[in-house]
Structure formats: C-alpha cells, structure tokens
Amino acid sequence: MSQAKDERIVPYELLWVFLLVVVAIVAVCIFYYRSYERRFRTGVERQLSAVAELKVEELAQWRKERLEDADFIFNNTPLAGLVRRFFQQPGVGDAAGLLRAWLEKLQGDRYDRVSLLDTNGLERLAAPETTETAGPYMAREAIEALRSGKPAFLDFHRDAPGRPVHIDILVPIFDEADGNRSLGVLVLGIQPAAYLYPLISRWPTPSQTAEALLVRRDRGDALFLNNLKFQTNTALNLRSSLENTSLPAVKAALGQEGIVEGRDYRGAPVVAALRRVPDSPWFLVARMDTAEVYAPLRERLWLTALIAAVLLLGAGASMAAVWRHQFSQTLEQRVIERTAQLKAANEELEAFCYSVSHDLRAPLRAIDGFARTLVEEYTPRLDGEGKRIVDIVCAEARRMGRLIDDLLAFSRLGRQRVQPSPIDMAALARNVFDECAAQAPGRKVQFRLGPLSPVSGDAAMLRQALANLLSNAIKFTRPKDVAEIEFGGRTEGRENLYYVRDNGVGFDMRYSGKLFGVFQRLHAEDEFEGTGVGLALVQRVIHRHGGRVWAEGRINQGATFHFALPSEGKAE
Amino acid sequence: MNTTNEVEILLVEDNPRDAELAQRTLKKRNLANKLAWVKDGAEALEFIFGPGTHEPRRVNHRPRLVLLDLKLPKVDGLEVLRQLKAGEESRVIPVVVLTSSREEQDLVRSYKLGVNSYIVKPVDFDNFSEAVAHLGLYWLLLNQPPEPQPSAPNPTKPKS
C-alpha cells in the first residue's frame, strides 16, 4: 500500500499533460510563425514585383517617347528642307540659325546633346554647341543608319574606352523632294547618368539594400548597364557569364521572369523580381538582400519564440504548482500514515516493555528468592564456599534485575513526551545531590554549586539526568579522601551550558566516544558497579530537549561532563 | 448470607514461584495461617462472589486483604479490581496490587479504580519479603476495617 503511495509521488499524469501542453504551444507557435512568414513573403514579393513593374513601365514609356521623337524627326519634311538648305548653302540666309534654334528646342531638357552630322558622319551643327565632336564610332553608325534608311537606337555604349556611357538615337534625314537623297543624320544624345540611371535606381520605399538594375545580353554574358549600389563603375564594365545562373541578373538575361532567389554580384543572398522591358534588349532586376527582407521576420521569430517561452514557463510553473500541491497532499497523507505506523510501533514497543518488565523480572525474583531461602533454611548443610556461590547467584540475579530496570527506564524515556516547565537548575541540582550523597554515607564530598541559569525543560527527565551525572561523580571519586564535585554553568548565545566536574578517576579520552552508549562501560564491574545505562540516559534526556552533551577527562585527573540546553527551552 | 471471615488473605497470583515466595514470607511472620491462593482473575472473582457473572453480586467470601497481581490469565487484575470496587459490599475489602509492572499507566489506572495500595515487586528477595510482610502486618493488624454492614443501603437489593 505504501509502495503504491510512493509511486504517486512521481506525477506521470502531470508529466503527460505538461508534455501535451508543451507540444500544443510549440505547434501553435510554429503554425503562427509559418503563416506569418508566408504572408510576409507574399508581401515582400508583391512589393518587389510592384517596383519592378513600375520601373519597367517607366523605362518602356521613356523608350517609347524617345522613339516617338525619332519618328517625329524622321517624318518631318520641313526639317528635311531646312537641313538641305543648310548643307547646300550654309552661309546663305538664316538656315543655320533656324536649324540651330530648332536643334536647341529639341534638345531642351530631354537630351544632353543634339547634333547634326553630314553624310560622311562629320558633325556640322550641335546644341549645345561644344568643341566636342562626334568620333569615328559615331560616324560609322551614322553611315550605317543612312544605309538602313530608318532611325537607329544605339543602346548603352561608350564612344571609346573611358568615355561616358551614352545612348544615342540616330535619325537619318532624306530629301523626299530629291528622290530620297541622303542629307545627313540627326543624333539625339542621351547621358543616362542625368535621368535614366536615377530613374532605374530610385527605390520607392526606404531600404538599405534594395536596388533595381538593368542588364542586357552581350555575347555570352549578362552585361550590367547601370552603376550599382555596392560596386562602383559597373556600367558596361561588370559582366557575368550566362552560365552563372545563381545570379538573378543572369536569370533575367536568360529571359526568366517573376520572383527568384539567388546570390547577387557581391555573393550576398538576395530575393529579386525579374522583368523584361518590352521592345528592348533590357532586363530589369529589382532585388533586395535576403537579410533585410527577413529582418522583420527574424524579429517576429524572436517575438514568437519569446511568447512561446513565456507560455511554456507559465505552463511549467502552473504544472509545478499543481504538482507541489499534489505532492504536499501526498506528503501530508504520508505523514499521517507514518504517524499512525509510528504510533502502532510505539504501542507494540510499550506492550513489549510491559511484558519484559513483568515476565523477565519474575524468574529473577524466583532465583533470588529461592537462593536466599536456601541460605536461610539450609545454613547448617552449606559450607562457606556453598554460601558464597549462592550469594553470587543472588547478586547476579539482582544485577540482571537492575539492568532490566535501567533498560526499561531508558526505553520509557524515549517514549515519554517532554513536558517543559521553568526549572531552577541550582535548586534541582542541590536537591538531587543531597539525595545521591545520602546513598553514599561516610564519604567526604565537597560540593560546589555555581550560579546557574534557569532553563525550561521536563522536570522529571532533567532530574533523572542530573541524578545520573551527580551519582557518577560521587561514585568515581570514591578512591579520593575528599571528593570535589562542582556543578556550574554559563549562558552562551542561545544556549545554557552546564557542567559537572569531579576530581575522580577520570577516563581515557580515546574512549570518550563509548561513554554515552548503552551498556558501555569504561571500568570493571568489581571496580565501579553500574549497568552502563546512566550516561546513555543522560544523553537521551539532553537530546530530547534539543541539547548537546559531551565529556572531557584524563585518567586519574577527574572528568567533566558538559551539557548544553537551548536557553529558550526548545524541547522537541 | 454466606460471608465468612475464615480467609484473611486472598493471594491472586498466576506465578507459582512468586506465590510460594509470598506465602513463605507471610508464614515466617505468622500471617499466612488463613491464606487462600488462586491462580487467575476468574477464580478470584468466583472466590469472592461465588459462581455466576451478573452484577452487582453478593459477597461470598470477605477476605481481610486481597493481594492482586495485574497480569493474570482469563480475567486480568485490573478487571478483578474494577469488579471488587464496583460492588457495594466488596468495595470495602482492601486490595493491594502486587505486580512486576512499573508501568505508569497500570499505577494510574489502579488508583483510578480505587486500589488501596500499589507495590512493585522487587527482584531482590529481601526487599520483596519486606514489602509483603509490611503489607500483611499493616492490613491485617493495624488497619481497622469498617464492620460488615449487611443492612447497608443497596437500592437494587434492599435488605429486609
């Protein structure tokens, strides 16, 4: 039964409940986080897509406007006439002035430079007017445009290494009136740094890492067309092999569209939206570092983990509280059971002692009684030796009687309740000493009684303890002509210390550990009589009062027995 | 009325050795001339009240002293004491508990039941015989018992 009770201490049901709660909390948190993550990602992707879409639209619009400009010039007959006049008679009339004004108007704020080349590709007029003239590259392209007979869009390029990046629109001008004779080429020069690059790289929301970039395919590579946030001078310089497909830019150049993940030109993981710019060789990449994308997500993860931890802690604490409650109930139950068991055991012991005191003493009484009767009634037939032997029988029977009595007294002491009352130690010691001294007539005993603190304790028990200590002192000073016995004490902290000192035979400190054991004796029976229970009894009394007891002694130089009692009388 | 004073001491003792020692001691002091010895509580009750178990009982024998051991077969000493002290007539009989038990509870219960004296049998024969002899002397010679009063008021058995 108590076995079953013991097992209840381990709260298996509680553990299971706790595990279930833990699993539930973790599952809910994971589910919540996952769904949040999904929503968040969708949001980020939508943002990237929207930005990419916007950029593509702007770029497409921009291209469209440029091409419309080109168309407008291409089909402009008055302009062609003006150009013809300018080339035929540059000094006559105001053709040059008119044309210049026209060019300036066209340049406005949309083009960086508008120039007019002749059929050989030589620049004849420009707005704004600068010393800078078209290089051989431009001349080549101009002639090519005249040959093809339609406007040409020269994508991002450099006239020569080290020159700024350009986009040029070349519009060939033909004289319709003269059988479409080539007159020259109008070049609309655009420096992307002024308008186009900012248009690309501008990001609509605040972001540390987000950027848009433009690439086109250039032989076997993806060529970056604009300058980048994290690397300088990349326009038309940075290229990446089309085989390097982890780059979103390469994916874009290969025609892929939508959301991709990969590593960018720095090697950093990124999320990117890819779009092709319609009617152009351009591919747009709107990208953002994964770290930045997921930063709020990580925050949310920590928050979720924190909430989970708090919930788990709460669950743990409440489980612990429930467990402690159950445990304390079980403990209480156990205490009740143990108390009952102890009580039963005590009752058994009491019954045992009862029968010991009754049954064991009866035969001893018979031995002593009949042996004595033998001596008294058969004296004539017993010689000296016979009488001595019968006396031994009697003495031993009586000794055994004393042993039993002492043992019973000792055992009774363990069962008795301590009933504390205020005790005048000096008066008690004096009283007990007088009684003990009365049993040793003819002895010269000097008894010194020091000032003693009163104490709270069980009067009967303490009397018994003092009786044993003082009678011991009287007994073991027997060889001395004058026995000196001192009972003194002092208060130290929360303890009252007392001692009984004598000038008797003392003892060997090596055996001091045996002093307080039951039936432990340090002297032969014929030297000093006794059962060996006295000091054990003293110790038990003092312990029952919550005190301590110890002894000091040297052979033939007396012994001191100390005991300490709690001064506030904290018995049991 | 069957009361007699023939027996002066009733010794209730299951241990024959203790009984013999007690008898020897009493005999030595000439106190055991009219001593009856019974070995258990049932016999003791029968000796005093006669056969039958209903209470209250008429006293059959009225010893001048009952020496009563506590630990007895059949009916124990405390029960014998209770019945003796419960009877209107028997309660005047002096009862001395003579026992090996030093247990406080026995002492207390005996006194509560109205014992006249409580002696712990010592192992030491000298002390034992001293105690027994003193008891005999005191209760038989010195103590003055009340005269038997057959007409003592007894609501259940009024004397006519």
XYZ file of C-alpha atoms in Angstrom:
732
model
C 0.000 0.000 0.000
C 2.733 2.418 0.919
C 4.503 1.203 -2.203
C 1.606 2.387 -4.303
C 1.640 5.693 -2.458
C 5.338 6.105 -3.185
C 4.742 5.839 -6.897
C 2.177 8.584 -6.789
C 4.942 10.979 -5.858
C 6.187 10.801 -9.465
C 3.405 12.659 -11.284
C 3.258 10.717 -14.529
C -0.194 12.015 -15.446
C 1.004 15.543 -14.824
C 4.085 14.944 -16.928
C 1.928 13.751 -19.803
C -0.369 16.735 -19.506
C 2.630 19.002 -19.396
C 4.161 17.397 -22.484
C 0.844 17.749 -24.302
C 0.637 21.408 -23.376
C 4.238 21.932 -24.480
C 3.608 20.237 -27.814
C 0.423 22.274 -28.301
C 2.148 25.557 -27.511
C 5.091 24.768 -29.789
C 2.787 23.632 -32.594
C 0.603 26.738 -32.371
C 3.650 28.984 -32.308
C 5.234 27.238 -35.291
C 1.967 27.356 -37.201
C 1.506 31.018 -36.392
C 5.057 31.843 -37.397
C 4.855 29.857 -40.632
C 1.652 31.526 -41.713
C 3.059 34.902 -40.797
C 6.198 34.090 -42.748
C 4.127 33.101 -45.753
C 2.081 36.280 -45.626
C 5.176 38.321 -45.102
C 6.949 36.743 -48.045
C 3.967 37.280 -50.251
C 4.026 40.909 -49.186
C 7.707 41.282 -49.953
C 7.348 39.567 -53.298
C 4.411 41.755 -54.158
C 6.440 44.814 -53.259
C 9.395 43.699 -55.355
C 7.110 42.843 -58.258
C 5.345 46.176 -57.975
C 8.629 48.056 -58.007
C 9.873 46.036 -60.959
C 6.594 46.597 -62.768
C 6.767 50.314 -62.138
C 10.337 50.548 -63.363
C 9.605 48.544 -66.466
C 6.653 50.748 -67.243
C 8.688 53.893 -66.744
C 11.504 52.552 -68.886
C 9.136 51.425 -71.596
C 7.476 54.814 -71.520
C 10.786 56.543 -71.707
C 11.856 54.437 -74.706
C 8.567 54.992 -76.368
C 8.920 58.739 -76.009
C 12.419 58.646 -77.468
C 11.312 56.582 -80.404
C 8.366 58.891 -80.965
C 10.794 61.790 -81.034
C 12.848 59.873 -83.596
C 9.739 59.178 -85.682
C 8.694 62.795 -85.480
C 12.086 63.912 -86.815
C 12.248 61.130 -89.367
C 8.976 62.131 -90.961
C 9.491 65.867 -90.674
C 9.573 67.292 -94.254
C 10.141 70.918 -93.250
C 13.102 69.842 -91.171
C 14.473 67.910 -94.102
C 14.136 71.043 -96.244
C 15.877 73.122 -93.642
C 18.711 70.606 -93.454
C 19.025 70.527 -97.219
C 19.266 74.276 -97.361
C 21.805 74.274 -94.547
C 24.010 71.771 -96.299
C 23.641 73.357 -99.779
C 24.337 76.921 -98.731
C 25.435 77.059 -95.156
C 26.225 80.758 -95.318
C 23.056 81.848 -97.199
C 20.000 83.176 -95.421
C 19.293 82.051 -91.860
C 19.055 78.286 -92.449
C 21.872 77.748 -89.983
C 20.265 79.982 -87.408
C 16.856 78.406 -87.846
C 18.262 74.927 -87.670
C 20.302 75.739 -84.586
C 17.219 77.177 -82.893
C 15.310 74.096 -83.809
C 18.013 71.808 -82.504
C 18.191 73.737 -79.246
C 14.462 73.471 -78.833
C 14.635 69.746 -79.469
C 17.483 69.292 -77.003
C 15.595 71.141 -74.280
C 15.749 69.131 -71.132
C 15.252 65.739 -72.696
C 18.567 65.269 -74.475
C 22.050 66.049 -73.497
C 23.207 66.866 -76.926
C 21.540 67.056 -80.265
C 23.805 67.208 -83.248
C 23.579 67.117 -86.978
C 26.027 65.030 -88.969
C 26.579 65.152 -92.657
C 26.509 62.092 -94.866
C 30.109 61.404 -94.028
C 29.360 61.300 -90.346
C 31.031 64.641 -89.638
C 29.331 66.846 -87.120
C 28.169 70.100 -88.650
C 25.933 71.570 -86.043
C 25.226 70.805 -82.354
C 23.181 72.012 -79.443
C 24.572 72.832 -77.074
C 27.471 73.995 -79.110
C 30.631 72.366 -77.809
C 34.043 71.653 -79.151
C 33.385 68.017 -78.598
C 32.659 66.388 -81.930
C 31.384 63.012 -82.917
C 34.129 60.414 -83.043
C 34.791 57.834 -85.683
C 32.473 55.426 -83.925
C 29.542 57.781 -84.340
C 30.449 58.441 -87.946
C 30.358 54.712 -88.630
C 26.991 54.311 -87.009
C 25.653 57.366 -88.864
C 26.618 55.979 -92.225
C 25.044 52.659 -91.225
C 21.829 54.446 -90.291
C 21.747 56.256 -93.629
C 22.283 52.975 -95.384
C 19.473 51.223 -93.476
C 17.202 54.210 -94.087
C 15.488 54.266 -90.711
C 16.163 55.598 -87.210
C 18.565 53.597 -85.072
C 18.614 53.253 -81.314
C 22.169 52.939 -80.100
C 21.881 51.258 -76.735
C 24.187 51.949 -73.782
C 27.638 52.292 -75.199
C 30.863 54.182 -74.988
C 32.318 56.023 -77.946
C 35.696 54.944 -76.753
C 37.056 53.329 -73.578
C 36.969 55.766 -70.695
C 34.289 57.958 -72.294
C 30.934 58.398 -70.553
C 28.132 55.977 -71.204
C 25.793 57.079 -73.911
C 22.529 56.229 -75.528
C 22.127 57.746 -78.947
C 19.232 57.835 -81.321
C 20.285 58.315 -84.873
C 17.692 59.662 -87.280
C 18.686 59.660 -90.956
C 17.296 62.585 -92.883
C 16.366 62.149 -96.511
C 15.310 64.673 -99.090
C 11.927 63.438 -100.308
C 11.835 66.114 -102.969
C 15.073 64.846 -104.424
C 14.441 61.104 -104.625
C 15.171 60.441 -101.036
C 18.706 61.630 -101.253
C 20.589 61.297 -98.022
C 21.013 64.655 -96.370
C 22.555 63.793 -93.022
C 21.909 62.252 -89.639
C 20.407 63.863 -86.578
C 21.853 62.431 -83.364
C 19.850 62.627 -80.117
C 22.478 62.042 -77.446
C 21.453 60.890 -74.027
C 23.694 60.647 -70.987
C 21.853 58.143 -68.779
C 23.559 59.467 -65.635
C 21.334 62.517 -65.812
C 17.909 60.948 -65.993
C 17.845 57.274 -66.792
C 20.102 55.959 -64.039
C 18.280 57.783 -61.269
C 15.042 56.549 -62.766
C 16.320 52.970 -62.515
C 17.935 53.082 -59.142
C 15.332 55.157 -57.304
C 13.538 52.920 -54.798
C 10.049 53.931 -53.668
C 10.391 52.763 -50.082
C 13.185 53.263 -47.566
C 15.591 50.367 -47.748
C 19.218 49.688 -47.007
C 19.897 47.145 -49.712
C 17.112 47.353 -52.261
C 18.053 48.410 -55.781
C 16.985 47.957 -59.348
C 19.428 47.203 -62.075
C 19.340 46.789 -65.775
C 21.166 44.157 -67.800
C 21.256 43.093 -71.376
C 22.739 40.103 -73.093
C 26.075 40.822 -74.585
C 27.632 37.887 -76.385
C 27.731 35.076 -73.787
C 27.365 37.396 -70.828
C 24.865 39.375 -68.901
C 26.137 42.939 -69.040
C 25.247 45.352 -66.293
C 24.075 48.625 -67.756
C 23.948 50.913 -64.760
C 26.067 51.737 -61.766
C 25.326 49.705 -58.669
C 24.803 50.448 -55.050
C 27.555 48.252 -53.689
C 30.103 48.405 -56.501
C 31.378 51.394 -58.429
C 31.880 51.872 -62.127
C 29.904 48.844 -63.155
C 28.009 50.341 -66.065
C 29.109 48.404 -69.155
C 32.083 47.119 -67.163
C 30.581 44.413 -64.989
C 29.539 41.297 -66.798
C 28.739 37.841 -65.726
C 28.740 34.657 -67.736
C 25.309 33.361 -68.633
C 26.346 30.036 -67.169
C 26.472 31.605 -63.753
C 22.782 31.012 -63.218
C 22.694 31.647 -59.483
C 22.820 35.365 -60.283
C 19.365 36.866 -60.589
C 20.789 39.201 -63.263
C 21.821 36.182 -65.355
C 18.427 34.574 -64.838
C 16.824 37.789 -66.007
C 19.121 37.967 -69.038
C 18.098 34.407 -69.854
C 14.511 35.594 -70.016
C 13.230 34.382 -66.704
C 10.544 36.492 -65.056
C 8.968 36.575 -61.633
C 10.419 36.118 -58.130
C 13.742 34.338 -57.756
C 16.270 33.808 -55.003
C 19.980 33.699 -55.541
C 23.280 35.372 -54.946
C 23.958 38.752 -56.405
C 27.161 40.284 -57.812
C 28.526 40.591 -54.236
C 27.752 36.980 -53.439
C 25.121 38.039 -50.926
C 21.834 36.099 -50.870
C 19.049 38.163 -52.400
C 15.422 37.989 -53.392
C 14.695 39.517 -56.771
C 11.824 40.292 -59.109
C 12.764 39.882 -62.759
C 11.097 41.617 -65.697
C 11.846 42.028 -69.374
C 11.461 45.575 -70.641
C 9.251 45.206 -73.713
C 10.585 46.210 -77.140
C 14.106 46.451 -75.789
C 17.155 44.302 -75.045
C 16.838 45.247 -71.385
C 16.029 43.097 -68.423
C 15.204 44.651 -65.117
C 16.152 43.170 -61.768
C 14.564 44.584 -58.621
C 16.426 42.996 -55.789
C 16.777 43.181 -52.064
C 19.112 41.375 -49.631
C 17.518 38.347 -48.038
C 18.921 39.566 -44.712
C 16.933 42.765 -44.986
C 13.855 41.005 -46.286
C 13.899 38.625 -43.365
C 14.981 41.088 -40.672
C 11.391 41.854 -39.613
C 10.692 38.160 -39.955
C 13.550 37.362 -37.615
C 12.183 39.897 -35.186
C 8.843 38.175 -35.428
C 10.559 34.835 -34.925
C 12.181 36.086 -31.743
C 8.905 37.527 -30.579
C 7.138 34.262 -31.294
C 9.877 32.332 -29.512
C 9.623 34.710 -26.587
C 5.870 34.290 -26.389
C 6.315 30.529 -26.651
C 8.915 30.628 -23.891
C 6.643 32.703 -21.656
C 3.751 30.333 -22.333
C 5.943 27.296 -21.648
C 7.248 28.881 -18.493
C 3.708 29.639 -17.394
C 2.634 26.099 -18.180
C 5.674 24.740 -16.347
C 5.035 26.932 -13.343
C 1.384 26.001 -13.112
C 2.262 22.326 -13.525
C 4.837 22.707 -10.789
C 2.255 24.391 -8.597
C -0.235 21.607 -9.205
C 2.460 19.047 -8.611
C 3.591 20.737 -5.434
C 0.002 20.839 -4.275
C -0.436 17.156 -5.012
C 2.951 16.406 -3.569
C 2.226 18.236 -0.358
C -1.094 16.438 -0.118
C 0.684 13.160 -0.650
C 3.256 14.194 1.897
C 0.570 15.082 4.374
C -1.066 11.762 3.691
C 2.275 10.094 4.246
C 2.902 11.968 7.448
C -0.467 10.804 8.686
C 0.325 7.223 7.688
C 3.806 7.330 9.173
C 2.480 8.841 12.355
C -0.048 6.058 12.584
C 2.670 3.493 11.917
C 4.916 5.093 14.491
C 2.109 5.146 16.953
C 1.447 1.473 16.301
C 5.137 0.688 16.637
C 5.275 2.640 19.854
C 2.299 0.794 21.188
C 3.905 -2.505 20.288
C 7.091 -1.421 21.976
C 5.131 -0.419 25.020
C 3.452 -3.799 25.125
C 6.841 -5.407 24.715
C 8.345 -3.412 27.548
C 5.357 -4.196 29.688
C 5.839 -7.886 29.255
C 9.601 -7.579 29.660
C 9.208 -5.760 32.917
C 6.713 -8.297 34.126
C 7.867 -11.594 32.694
C 11.609 -11.143 32.786
C 11.682 -9.950 36.345
C 9.548 -12.774 37.712
C 12.112 -15.584 37.168
C 14.870 -13.384 38.572
C 12.807 -12.819 41.680
C 12.336 -16.549 41.945
C 16.086 -17.208 41.540
C 16.991 -14.638 44.150
C 14.170 -15.610 46.458
C 14.773 -19.354 46.423
C 18.533 -18.979 46.610
C 18.069 -16.813 49.697
C 15.620 -19.282 51.153
C 18.224 -21.952 50.564
C 20.791 -19.950 52.518
C 18.376 -19.200 55.340
C 16.780 -22.585 55.765
C 19.679 -24.882 54.922
C 22.533 -22.981 56.546
C 23.834 -25.962 58.528
C 24.270 -28.015 55.405
C 26.068 -25.292 53.430
C 29.758 -24.663 53.987
C 31.401 -21.258 53.342
C 32.042 -21.910 49.677
C 28.484 -23.115 49.112
C 27.160 -19.983 50.762
C 29.460 -17.806 48.653
C 28.208 -19.465 45.484
C 24.576 -18.943 46.433
C 25.369 -15.300 47.224
C 26.815 -14.927 43.742
C 23.620 -16.352 42.273
C 21.604 -13.829 44.258
C 23.878 -10.914 43.349
C 23.790 -11.754 39.657
C 20.021 -12.103 39.669
C 19.734 -8.698 41.292
C 22.199 -7.196 38.835
C 20.168 -8.510 35.981
C 17.113 -7.010 37.627
C 18.846 -3.648 37.729
C 19.870 -3.996 34.083
C 16.311 -4.650 33.106
C 15.058 -1.775 35.217
C 17.610 0.633 33.739
C 16.920 -0.517 30.248
C 13.219 -0.069 30.776
C 13.761 3.368 32.219
C 15.900 4.229 29.200
C 13.333 2.969 26.738
C 10.490 4.676 28.582
C 12.422 7.912 28.289
C 12.323 7.661 24.523
C 8.574 7.270 24.516
C 7.665 9.844 27.106
C 6.594 13.268 25.964
C 8.761 16.149 27.116
C 6.616 18.397 29.274
C 8.505 21.653 29.639
C 8.239 23.879 32.667
C 10.559 26.506 34.095
C 13.258 24.837 36.145
C 15.545 26.306 38.776
C 18.666 24.318 37.932
C 20.510 25.310 41.108
C 17.707 24.121 43.360
C 17.261 20.938 41.366
C 20.998 20.190 41.442
C 21.181 20.810 45.185
C 18.195 18.575 45.800
C 19.489 15.759 43.585
C 22.974 15.990 45.055
C 21.626 15.640 48.589
C 19.726 12.527 47.577
C 22.752 10.985 45.896
C 25.061 11.869 48.762
C 22.641 10.250 51.166
C 23.220 6.969 49.371
C 26.949 7.188 49.931
C 27.282 7.612 53.669
C 30.699 8.018 55.119
C 32.093 9.811 52.086
C 33.621 13.254 52.321
C 32.272 15.201 49.436
C 32.757 18.903 48.780
C 30.007 20.112 46.529
C 30.332 23.472 44.881
C 27.320 24.874 43.136
C 27.985 27.752 40.761
C 25.422 30.283 39.718
C 23.161 28.556 37.230
C 20.757 29.927 34.673
C 17.242 28.611 34.974
C 16.009 26.680 31.967
C 12.811 25.339 30.504
C 12.593 21.562 30.476
C 10.914 18.414 31.707
C 11.480 18.353 35.440
C 11.352 14.568 35.870
C 13.679 13.906 32.972
C 16.236 16.540 33.936
C 16.155 15.245 37.495
C 16.989 11.792 36.156
C 19.856 13.172 34.071
C 21.297 15.155 36.978
C 20.920 12.171 39.277
C 22.992 10.062 36.934
C 25.684 12.710 36.457
C 25.985 13.506 40.172
C 25.840 9.906 41.371
C 28.504 9.087 38.791
C 30.638 11.905 40.153
C 30.224 10.558 43.668
C 30.888 7.013 42.531
C 34.032 7.711 40.532
C 35.613 9.893 43.226
C 35.484 7.030 45.706
C 39.276 6.497 45.780
C 39.782 10.123 46.826
C 39.893 11.053 50.503
C 37.953 14.185 49.751
C 35.793 14.200 46.677
C 35.396 17.547 44.970
C 32.358 17.920 42.815
C 31.405 21.108 41.060
C 28.247 21.915 39.207
C 28.468 25.119 37.247
C 27.436 26.786 34.055
C 27.036 29.903 31.980
C 24.931 31.249 29.165
C 26.480 31.444 25.757
C 24.431 32.735 22.834
C 21.199 30.844 22.724
C 22.481 28.017 24.883
C 22.750 27.457 28.571
C 25.915 25.489 29.247
C 26.240 23.333 32.370
C 28.985 21.075 33.626
C 29.626 18.559 36.384
C 33.324 18.376 37.274
C 34.892 15.905 39.669
C 38.387 15.026 40.819
C 37.782 11.309 40.405
C 39.448 8.588 38.395
C 38.639 10.281 35.068
C 38.835 8.387 31.824
C 40.941 7.972 28.753
C 39.789 10.432 26.104
C 40.406 7.763 23.482
C 37.295 6.012 24.733
C 35.168 9.119 25.113
C 33.062 8.034 22.147
C 31.918 4.975 24.100
C 30.852 6.929 27.158
C 27.299 7.646 26.082
C 26.479 4.266 24.548
C 24.044 1.866 26.167
C 25.797 -0.816 28.240
C 29.154 0.833 27.511
C 31.422 0.816 30.497
C 34.999 2.000 30.921
C 35.562 0.349 34.294
C 35.387 -3.198 35.569
C 32.261 -4.159 37.438
C 34.178 -5.024 40.619
C 35.882 -1.629 40.496
C 32.831 0.559 39.991
C 29.413 -1.013 39.916
C 26.862 0.053 37.308
C 24.868 -1.115 34.336
C 26.264 1.244 31.696
C 22.939 2.839 31.018
C 23.300 6.020 33.087
C 25.162 8.232 30.603
C 23.133 6.910 27.684
C 20.098 8.024 29.626
C 21.657 11.437 30.280
C 22.351 11.817 26.581
C 18.830 10.837 25.662
C 17.316 13.325 28.082
C 19.512 16.149 26.774
C 18.838 15.234 23.154
C 15.128 15.108 23.793
C 15.458 18.687 24.994
C 17.259 19.702 21.803
C 20.605 19.993 23.580
C 24.104 18.538 23.331
C 26.252 16.563 25.710
C 29.978 15.862 25.777
C 32.737 14.925 28.198
C 36.372 15.678 28.956
C 38.644 13.699 31.178
C 42.115 12.369 31.910
C 42.987 9.241 33.753
C 43.177 9.938 37.497
C 42.691 13.649 36.915
C 38.959 13.846 37.066
C 36.233 14.174 34.484
C 33.962 16.960 33.319
C 30.597 16.280 31.784
C 29.121 19.156 29.831
C 25.658 19.620 28.572
C 24.019 22.452 26.718
C 20.302 23.220 26.626
C 18.601 25.748 24.392
C 18.004 28.808 26.542
C 14.533 29.403 25.142
C 13.663 25.804 26.081
C 13.082 24.479 22.600
C 12.266 20.930 23.686
C 11.338 18.684 20.768
C -25.693 -14.522 53.984
C -22.729 -16.702 53.427
C -19.984 -14.288 54.313
C -17.184 -15.744 56.330
C -14.022 -14.338 57.716
C -12.182 -17.597 57.577
C -9.808 -16.447 54.906
C -7.799 -13.433 55.895
C -5.644 -13.066 52.791
C -6.594 -13.872 49.214
C -3.473 -14.157 47.077
C -4.205 -13.783 43.376
C -1.026 -14.808 41.601
C -0.515 -16.886 38.464
C 3.208 -17.404 39.016
C 3.618 -20.343 41.471
C 7.150 -19.232 42.376
C 6.056 -15.743 43.340
C 3.102 -17.253 45.165
C 5.367 -19.579 47.118
C 7.792 -16.792 47.991
C 4.940 -14.615 49.188
C 3.459 -17.452 51.234
C 6.831 -18.292 52.797
C 7.369 -14.691 53.775
C 3.902 -14.373 55.273
C 4.237 -17.699 57.007
C 7.524 -16.617 58.566
C 5.676 -13.707 60.132
C 2.725 -15.894 61.064
C 0.492 -14.042 58.724
C -0.357 -16.855 56.363
C -2.482 -19.055 58.533
C -5.634 -18.231 56.693
C -4.382 -17.655 53.175
C -6.127 -18.708 50.014
C -4.271 -18.730 46.714
C -5.995 -18.528 43.328
C -4.205 -18.545 40.002
C -6.286 -16.306 37.835
C -8.753 -13.449 37.831
C -11.759 -15.631 37.158
C -11.012 -17.801 40.173
C -10.519 -14.709 42.283
C -13.914 -13.308 41.316
C -15.544 -16.682 41.907
C -13.883 -16.931 45.291
C -15.287 -13.648 46.427
C -18.658 -13.546 44.665
C -19.348 -17.221 44.140
C -20.317 -18.676 40.762
C -22.298 -16.535 38.324
C -21.454 -13.425 36.436
C -24.290 -10.982 36.954
C -23.612 -7.723 38.721
C -23.894 -6.489 41.362
C -23.052 -9.534 43.284
C -23.414 -10.719 46.801
C -20.134 -11.235 48.547
C -19.419 -14.870 49.239
C -16.055 -14.552 50.951
C -14.805 -11.373 52.555
C -11.001 -11.689 52.972
C -9.359 -9.008 55.050
C -6.845 -8.399 52.303
C -6.543 -9.177 48.606
C -3.037 -9.342 47.170
C -3.627 -8.931 43.473
C -1.238 -9.434 40.592
C -2.158 -7.444 37.476
C -1.074 -9.750 34.693
C -3.346 -12.733 35.087
C -4.812 -15.385 32.825
C -8.511 -15.231 31.859
C -9.607 -12.124 33.732
C -6.765 -9.649 34.357
C -6.036 -7.931 37.647
C -7.423 -4.562 36.686
C -10.783 -6.145 35.829
C -10.833 -8.001 39.143
C -10.063 -4.731 40.873
C -12.832 -2.946 38.943
C -15.430 -5.530 39.884
C -14.381 -5.606 43.518
C -14.540 -1.838 43.808
C -17.837 -1.669 41.900
C -19.699 -3.966 44.297
C -21.436 -2.265 47.169
C -20.308 -4.892 49.650
C -16.981 -5.877 48.108
C -15.623 -2.358 47.777
C -14.594 -2.242 51.449
C -12.187 -5.150 51.011
C -8.663 -3.704 50.909
C -6.948 -4.568 47.648
C -3.177 -4.289 47.291
C -1.823 -4.601 43.799
C 1.420 -6.513 43.910
C 2.916 -6.524 40.480
C 6.083 -6.636 38.453
C 4.845 -3.792 36.313
C 6.495 -0.459 36.774
C 4.353 0.952 34.005
C 2.850 4.234 34.992
C -0.395 3.506 33.176
C -1.001 0.467 35.409
C -0.388 2.534 38.507
C -2.668 5.321 37.371
C -5.464 3.010 36.306
C -5.228 1.030 39.531
C -5.599 4.161 41.619
C -8.467 5.344 39.465
C -10.211 2.066 40.147
C -9.721 2.598 43.892
C -6.793 0.379 44.776
C -5.699 0.662 48.391
C -2.012 0.217 47.740
C 0.266 -0.403 44.770
C 3.508 -2.301 45.286
C 6.090 -3.108 42.589
C 7.587 -6.500 43.264
C 11.334 -6.064 43.541
C 13.676 -8.644 42.087
C 15.569 -8.513 45.341
C 14.079 -11.134 47.649
C 14.903 -9.233 50.808
C 13.034 -6.221 49.588
C 10.236 -8.402 48.339
C 9.725 -10.214 51.588
C 9.997 -6.950 53.455
C 7.268 -5.433 51.301
C 4.971 -8.428 51.596
C 5.480 -8.671 55.334
C 4.762 -4.988 55.809
C 1.619 -5.282 53.775
C 0.378 -8.193 55.802
C 1.194 -6.525 59.066
C -0.392 -3.255 58.118
C -3.593 -4.510 56.579
C -4.207 -7.385 58.886
C -3.097 -6.000 62.210
C -3.022 -2.244 62.094
C -5.775 -1.340 59.693
C -9.244 -1.049 61.158
C -11.770 -2.118 58.546
C -15.376 -0.988 58.747
C -17.710 -3.548 60.293
C -19.584 -5.557 57.709
C -22.947 -3.879 57.316
C -25.434 -6.326 55.890
C -28.100 -3.642 56.009
C -26.035 -1.224 54.029
C -28.284 0.727 51.703
C -28.452 -1.099 48.418
C -31.071 0.194 46.024
C -31.043 -2.927 43.862
C -31.068 -5.430 46.669
C -32.740 -3.914 49.680
C -32.187 -5.922 52.857
C -35.350 -6.748 54.781
